[in-house]
CSV table of C-alpha atoms in Angstrom, one decimal:
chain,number,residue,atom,x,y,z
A,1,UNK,CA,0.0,0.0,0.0
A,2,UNK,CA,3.0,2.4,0.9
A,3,UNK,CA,4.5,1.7,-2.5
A,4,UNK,CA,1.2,2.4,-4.0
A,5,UNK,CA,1.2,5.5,-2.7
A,6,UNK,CA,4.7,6.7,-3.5
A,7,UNK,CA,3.7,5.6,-7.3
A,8,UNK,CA,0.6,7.6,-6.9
A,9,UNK,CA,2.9,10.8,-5.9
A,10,UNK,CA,5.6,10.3,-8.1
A,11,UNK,CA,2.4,10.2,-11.0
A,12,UNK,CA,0.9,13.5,-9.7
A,13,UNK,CA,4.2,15.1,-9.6
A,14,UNK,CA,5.1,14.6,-13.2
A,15,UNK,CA,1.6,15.4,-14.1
A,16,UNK,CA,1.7,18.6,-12.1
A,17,UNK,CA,5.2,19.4,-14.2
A,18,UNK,CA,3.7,18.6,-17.3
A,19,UNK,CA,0.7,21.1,-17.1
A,20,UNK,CA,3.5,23.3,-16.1
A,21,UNK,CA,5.3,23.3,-19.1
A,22,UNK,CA,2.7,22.5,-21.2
A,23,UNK,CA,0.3,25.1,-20.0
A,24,UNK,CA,2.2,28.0,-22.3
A,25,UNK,CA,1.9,26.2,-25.4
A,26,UNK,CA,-1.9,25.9,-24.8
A,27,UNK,CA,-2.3,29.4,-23.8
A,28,UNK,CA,-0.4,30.6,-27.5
A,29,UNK,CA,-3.0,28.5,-29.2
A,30,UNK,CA,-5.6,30.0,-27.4
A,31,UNK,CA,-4.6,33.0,-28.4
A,32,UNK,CA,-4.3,31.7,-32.3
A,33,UNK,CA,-7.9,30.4,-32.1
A,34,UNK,CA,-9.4,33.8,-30.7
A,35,UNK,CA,-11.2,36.3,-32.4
A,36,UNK,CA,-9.6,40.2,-31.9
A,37,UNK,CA,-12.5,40.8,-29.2
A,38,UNK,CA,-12.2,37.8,-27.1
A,39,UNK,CA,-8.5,38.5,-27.2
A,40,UNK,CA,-8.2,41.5,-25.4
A,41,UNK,CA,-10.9,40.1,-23.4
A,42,UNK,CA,-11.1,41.5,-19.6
A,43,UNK,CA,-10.2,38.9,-17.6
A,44,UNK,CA,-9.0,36.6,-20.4
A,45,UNK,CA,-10.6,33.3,-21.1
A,46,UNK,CA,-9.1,30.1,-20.4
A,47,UNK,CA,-11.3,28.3,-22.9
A,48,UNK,CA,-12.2,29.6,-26.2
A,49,UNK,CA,-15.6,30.8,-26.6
A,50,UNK,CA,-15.6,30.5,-30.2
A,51,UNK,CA,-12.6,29.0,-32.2
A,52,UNK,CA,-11.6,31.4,-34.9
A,53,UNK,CA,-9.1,29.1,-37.6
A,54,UNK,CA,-8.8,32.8,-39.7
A,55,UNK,CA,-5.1,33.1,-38.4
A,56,UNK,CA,-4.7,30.2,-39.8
A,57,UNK,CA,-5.6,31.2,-43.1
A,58,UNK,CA,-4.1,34.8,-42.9
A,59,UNK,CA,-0.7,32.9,-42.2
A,60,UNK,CA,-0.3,29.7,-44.1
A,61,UNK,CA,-2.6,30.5,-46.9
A,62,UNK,CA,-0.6,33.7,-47.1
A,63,UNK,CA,-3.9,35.9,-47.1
A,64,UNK,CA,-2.5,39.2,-46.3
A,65,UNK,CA,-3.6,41.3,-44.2
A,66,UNK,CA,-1.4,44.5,-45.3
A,67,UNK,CA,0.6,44.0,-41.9
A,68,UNK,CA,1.8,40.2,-41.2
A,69,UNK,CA,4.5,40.0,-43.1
A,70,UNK,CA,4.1,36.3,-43.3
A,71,UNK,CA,1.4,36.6,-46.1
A,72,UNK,CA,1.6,36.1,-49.8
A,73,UNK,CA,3.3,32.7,-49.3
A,74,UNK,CA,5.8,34.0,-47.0
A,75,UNK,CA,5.4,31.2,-44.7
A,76,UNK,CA,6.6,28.4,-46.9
A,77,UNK,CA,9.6,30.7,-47.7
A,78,UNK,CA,10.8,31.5,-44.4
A,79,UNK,CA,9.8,27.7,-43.3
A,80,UNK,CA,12.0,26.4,-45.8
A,81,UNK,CA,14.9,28.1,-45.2
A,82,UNK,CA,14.9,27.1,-41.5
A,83,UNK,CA,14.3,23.4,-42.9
A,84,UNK,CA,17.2,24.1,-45.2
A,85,UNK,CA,19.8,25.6,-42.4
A,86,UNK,CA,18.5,23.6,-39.4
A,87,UNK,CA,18.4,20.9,-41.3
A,88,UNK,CA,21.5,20.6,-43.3
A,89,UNK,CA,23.7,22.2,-40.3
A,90,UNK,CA,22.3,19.5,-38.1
A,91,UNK,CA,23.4,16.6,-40.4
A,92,UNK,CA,26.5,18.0,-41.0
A,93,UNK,CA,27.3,18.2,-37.1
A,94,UNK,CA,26.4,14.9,-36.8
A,95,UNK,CA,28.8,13.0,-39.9
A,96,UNK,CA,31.7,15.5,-38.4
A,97,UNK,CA,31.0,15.0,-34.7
A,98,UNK,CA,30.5,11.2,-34.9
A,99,UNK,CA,33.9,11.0,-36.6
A,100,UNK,CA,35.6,13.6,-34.1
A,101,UNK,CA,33.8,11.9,-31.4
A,102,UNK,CA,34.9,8.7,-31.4
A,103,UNK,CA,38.5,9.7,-32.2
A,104,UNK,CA,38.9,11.7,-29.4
A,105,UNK,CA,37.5,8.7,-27.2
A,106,UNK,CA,40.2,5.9,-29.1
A,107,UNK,CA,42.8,8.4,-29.1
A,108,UNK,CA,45.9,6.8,-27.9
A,109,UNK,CA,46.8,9.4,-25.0
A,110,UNK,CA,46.3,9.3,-21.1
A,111,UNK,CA,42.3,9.8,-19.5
A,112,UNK,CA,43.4,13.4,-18.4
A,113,UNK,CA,44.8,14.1,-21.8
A,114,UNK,CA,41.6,13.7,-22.9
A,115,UNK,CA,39.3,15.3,-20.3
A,116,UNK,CA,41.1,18.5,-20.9
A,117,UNK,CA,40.7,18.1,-25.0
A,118,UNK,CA,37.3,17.3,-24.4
A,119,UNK,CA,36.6,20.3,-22.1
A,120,UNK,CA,38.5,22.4,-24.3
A,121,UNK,CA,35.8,21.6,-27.2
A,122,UNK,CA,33.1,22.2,-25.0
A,123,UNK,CA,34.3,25.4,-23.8
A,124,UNK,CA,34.0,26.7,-27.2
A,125,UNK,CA,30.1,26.0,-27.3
A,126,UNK,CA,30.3,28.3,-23.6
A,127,UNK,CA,31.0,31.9,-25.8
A,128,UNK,CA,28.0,33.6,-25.8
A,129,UNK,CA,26.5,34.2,-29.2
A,130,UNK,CA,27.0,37.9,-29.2
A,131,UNK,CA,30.9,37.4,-28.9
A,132,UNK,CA,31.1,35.7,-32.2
A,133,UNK,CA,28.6,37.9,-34.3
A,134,UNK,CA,30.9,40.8,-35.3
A,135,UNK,CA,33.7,38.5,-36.5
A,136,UNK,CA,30.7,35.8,-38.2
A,137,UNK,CA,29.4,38.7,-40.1
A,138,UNK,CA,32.6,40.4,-41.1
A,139,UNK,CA,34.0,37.1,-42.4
A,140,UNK,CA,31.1,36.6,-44.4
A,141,UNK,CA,30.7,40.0,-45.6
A,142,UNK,CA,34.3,39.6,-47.2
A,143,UNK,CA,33.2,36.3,-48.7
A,144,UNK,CA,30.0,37.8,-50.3
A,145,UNK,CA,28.1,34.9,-48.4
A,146,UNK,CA,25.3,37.6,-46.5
A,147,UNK,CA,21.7,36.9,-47.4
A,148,UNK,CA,23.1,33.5,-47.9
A,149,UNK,CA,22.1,30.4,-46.8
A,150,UNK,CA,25.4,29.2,-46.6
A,151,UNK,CA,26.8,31.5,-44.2
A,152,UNK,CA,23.6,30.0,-41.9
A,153,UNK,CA,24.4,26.8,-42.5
A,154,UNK,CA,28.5,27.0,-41.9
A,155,UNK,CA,27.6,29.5,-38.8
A,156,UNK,CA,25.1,26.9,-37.2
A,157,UNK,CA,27.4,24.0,-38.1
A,158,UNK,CA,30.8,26.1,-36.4
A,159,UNK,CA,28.7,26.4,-33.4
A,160,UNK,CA,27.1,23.4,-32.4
A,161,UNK,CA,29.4,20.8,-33.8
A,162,UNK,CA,31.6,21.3,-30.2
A,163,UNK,CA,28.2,20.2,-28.4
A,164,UNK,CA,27.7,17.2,-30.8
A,165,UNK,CA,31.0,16.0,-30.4
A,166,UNK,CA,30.9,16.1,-26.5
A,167,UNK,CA,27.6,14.9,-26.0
A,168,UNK,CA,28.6,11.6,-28.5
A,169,UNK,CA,31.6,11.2,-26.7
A,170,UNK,CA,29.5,9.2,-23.8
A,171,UNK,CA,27.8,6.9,-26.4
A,172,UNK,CA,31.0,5.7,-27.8
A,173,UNK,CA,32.7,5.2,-24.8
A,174,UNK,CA,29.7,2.4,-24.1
A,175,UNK,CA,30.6,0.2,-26.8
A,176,UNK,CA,33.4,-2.7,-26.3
A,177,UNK,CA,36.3,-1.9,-28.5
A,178,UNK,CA,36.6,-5.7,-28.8
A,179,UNK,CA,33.7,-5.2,-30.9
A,180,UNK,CA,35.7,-2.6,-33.3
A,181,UNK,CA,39.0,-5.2,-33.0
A,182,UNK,CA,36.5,-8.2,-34.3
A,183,UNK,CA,35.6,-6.0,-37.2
A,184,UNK,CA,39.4,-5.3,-38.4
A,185,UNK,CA,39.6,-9.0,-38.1
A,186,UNK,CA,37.2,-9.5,-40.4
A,187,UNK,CA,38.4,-7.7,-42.9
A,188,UNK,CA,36.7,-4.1,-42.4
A,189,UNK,CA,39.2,-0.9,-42.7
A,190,UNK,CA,38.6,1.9,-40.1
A,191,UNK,CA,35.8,3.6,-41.5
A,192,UNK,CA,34.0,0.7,-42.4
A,193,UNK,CA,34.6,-0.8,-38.9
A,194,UNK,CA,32.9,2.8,-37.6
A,195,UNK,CA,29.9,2.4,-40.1
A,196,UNK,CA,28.8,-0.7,-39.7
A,197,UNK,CA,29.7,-1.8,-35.9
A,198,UNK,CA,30.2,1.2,-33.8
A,199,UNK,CA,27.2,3.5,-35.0
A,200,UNK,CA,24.4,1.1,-35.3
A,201,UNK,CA,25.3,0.3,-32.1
A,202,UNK,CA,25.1,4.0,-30.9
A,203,UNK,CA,22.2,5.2,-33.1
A,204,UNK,CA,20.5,6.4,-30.1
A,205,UNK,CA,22.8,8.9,-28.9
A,206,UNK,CA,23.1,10.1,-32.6
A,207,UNK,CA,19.6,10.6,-32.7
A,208,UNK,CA,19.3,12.5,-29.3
A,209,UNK,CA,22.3,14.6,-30.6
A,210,UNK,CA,20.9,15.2,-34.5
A,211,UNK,CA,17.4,15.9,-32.3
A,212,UNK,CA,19.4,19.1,-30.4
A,213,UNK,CA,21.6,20.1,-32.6
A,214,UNK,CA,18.4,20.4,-34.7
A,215,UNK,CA,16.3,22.6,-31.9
A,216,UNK,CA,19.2,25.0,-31.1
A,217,UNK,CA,19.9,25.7,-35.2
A,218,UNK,CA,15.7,26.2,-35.3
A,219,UNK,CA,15.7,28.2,-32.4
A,220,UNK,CA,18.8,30.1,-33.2
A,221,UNK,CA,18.1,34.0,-33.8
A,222,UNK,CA,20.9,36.1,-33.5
A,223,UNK,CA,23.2,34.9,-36.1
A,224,UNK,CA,20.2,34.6,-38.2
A,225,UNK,CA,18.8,38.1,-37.8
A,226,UNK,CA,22.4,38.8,-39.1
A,227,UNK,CA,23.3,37.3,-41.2
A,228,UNK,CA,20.2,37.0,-43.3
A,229,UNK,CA,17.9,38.9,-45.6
A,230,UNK,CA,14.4,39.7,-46.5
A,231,UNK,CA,14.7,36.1,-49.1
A,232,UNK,CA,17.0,34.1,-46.5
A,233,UNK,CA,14.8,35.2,-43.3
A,234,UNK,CA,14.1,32.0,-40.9
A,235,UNK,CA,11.2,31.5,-39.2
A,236,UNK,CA,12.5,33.0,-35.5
A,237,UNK,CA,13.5,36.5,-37.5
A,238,UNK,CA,9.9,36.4,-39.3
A,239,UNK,CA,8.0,35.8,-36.2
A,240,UNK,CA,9.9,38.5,-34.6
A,241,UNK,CA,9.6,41.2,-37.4
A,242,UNK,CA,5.4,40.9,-36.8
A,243,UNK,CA,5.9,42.9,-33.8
A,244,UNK,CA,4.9,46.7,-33.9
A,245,UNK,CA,4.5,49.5,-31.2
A,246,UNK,CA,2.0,50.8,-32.9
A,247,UNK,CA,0.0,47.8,-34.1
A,248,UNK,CA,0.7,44.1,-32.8
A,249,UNK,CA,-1.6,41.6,-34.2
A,250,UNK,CA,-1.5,38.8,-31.8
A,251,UNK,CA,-4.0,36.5,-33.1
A,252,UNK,CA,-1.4,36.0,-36.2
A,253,UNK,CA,1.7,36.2,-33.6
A,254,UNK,CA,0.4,33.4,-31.7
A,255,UNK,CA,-0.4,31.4,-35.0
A,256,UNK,CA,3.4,32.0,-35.6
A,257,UNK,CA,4.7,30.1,-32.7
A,258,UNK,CA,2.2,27.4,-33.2
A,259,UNK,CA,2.6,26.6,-36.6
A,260,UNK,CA,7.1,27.1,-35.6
A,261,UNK,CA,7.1,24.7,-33.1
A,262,UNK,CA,5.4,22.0,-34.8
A,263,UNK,CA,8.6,20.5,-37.3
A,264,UNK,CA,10.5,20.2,-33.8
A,265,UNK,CA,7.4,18.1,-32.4
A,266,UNK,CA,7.3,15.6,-35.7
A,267,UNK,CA,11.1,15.4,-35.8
A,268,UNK,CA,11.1,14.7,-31.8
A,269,UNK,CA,8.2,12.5,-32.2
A,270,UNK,CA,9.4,10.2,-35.2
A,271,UNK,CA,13.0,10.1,-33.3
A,272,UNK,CA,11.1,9.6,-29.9
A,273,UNK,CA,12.1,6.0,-29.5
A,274,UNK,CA,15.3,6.6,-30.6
A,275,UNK,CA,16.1,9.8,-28.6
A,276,UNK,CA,14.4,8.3,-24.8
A,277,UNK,CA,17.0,5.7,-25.7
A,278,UNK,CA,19.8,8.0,-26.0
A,279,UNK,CA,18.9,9.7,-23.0
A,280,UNK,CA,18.6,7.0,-20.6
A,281,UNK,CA,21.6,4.6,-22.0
A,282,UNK,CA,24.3,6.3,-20.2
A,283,UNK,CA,22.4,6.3,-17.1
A,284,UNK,CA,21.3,2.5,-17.0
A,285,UNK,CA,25.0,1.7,-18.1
């Protein structure tokens, strides 16, 4: 009975921290599903009265409204060039990092060697953002690279490969180098012994670190608002240029961070097996 009732806690708790967290999301697409009125409605609504889809259709239908700069097909523009850069950057960071990962952890040089080479590499991922931007967009600027995908893709690549490469380093620690040593036996040079023994075996904790490496390069704004133009906008610099201090249409803002999140949600939830995996494995181990 006593057990019972710890597992009864322990539920309520991480229910309680889910409404937490959750409770924000619901509240934006409350706000997205509102007409004007019943959005400046005193005291607000927890429950929509009536749900309004016209947001909907203002954003991703692109009809215009003379002020969300997301109309006219804008959406699909801007969404596709954070597919592009997220995307791209994110698979790059992971055929880079997997290699530098598990090189740094076979390396042939003493444990504290290592932790200080691997700390070092981390370190760099600790500059903040605004340290780097100067020297990002000057370099680019002389390579004729601004309002160019590219310079996205190489900064967002530069910037979390150092995370991908520490967070792998755990995975590849797990796996038996006999394993690698059977696979040279058999025949298999280096790479092919990485390919076909070591990363199935860690596909997990690739997919947990392709999954963040994916959120911060979707999340990412600085760089972007930066290094980017009206065509080569991403979706976090078009949701932010909706803003006004003289009109702010929040119905259509809200739609914004709905319709933004939701490629993070499929990608985390087609990876979900995958990336709970990846999280846990170094833990049970």
């Amino acid at each position: 009975m006593k057990k019972r009732g710890k597992q009864i806690g322990i539920l309520l708790a991480l229910l309680l921290i889910l409404v937490v967290f959750m409770f924000p999301v619901y509240w934006i697409f409350g706000i997205s599903v509102k007409g004007k009125a019943e959005i400046f409605a005193y005291p607000p609504t927890l429950v929509p009265q009536v749900f309004d889809w016209s947001n909907y259709k203002t954003i991703i239908l692109g009809q215009s409204t003379g002020f969300v700069v997301l109309g006219s097909g804008g959406y699909f523009n801007y969404l596709r060039n954070s597919l592009v850069a997220a995307g791209t950057a994110s698979v790059l960071c992971i055929l880079m990092g997997s290699f530098g990962a598990y090189g740094l952890v076979r390396m042939n040089m003493n444990a504290k060697a290592k932790q200080k080479m691997s700390f070092w590499i981390i370190s760099t991922r600790m500059m903040p953002p605004i340290a780097a931007a100067v020297p990002f967009y000057i370099l680019f600027r002389n390579m004729n690279l601004l309002n160019n995908l590219l310079s996205i893709i190489i900064t967002y690549t530069a910037v979390n490969l150092p995370f991908v490469i520490w967070m792998l380093q755990g995975f590849f620690r797990e796996v038996p180098l006999e394993l690698y040593e059977a696979a040279r036996l058999d025949g298999c040079g280096p790479v092919e012994s990485f390919v076909k023994v070591i990363l199935p075996l860690s596909l997990p904790g690739v997919c947990s670190a392709l999954v963040f490496s994916f959120i911060f390069s979707w999340n990412e704004f600085l760089f972007a608002l930066i290094l980017t133009g009206e065509e080569t906008k991403t979706m976090p610099v078009a949701a932010a240029s909706m803003w006004s201090a003289i009109a702010s249409r929040w119905g259509e803002i809200a739609t914004v961070g709905i319709v933004t999140i939701l490629p993070v949600f499929a990608l985390t939830l087609f990876t979900q097996k995958y990336f709970v995996k990846g999280m846990t494995f170094g833990a049970i181990k």
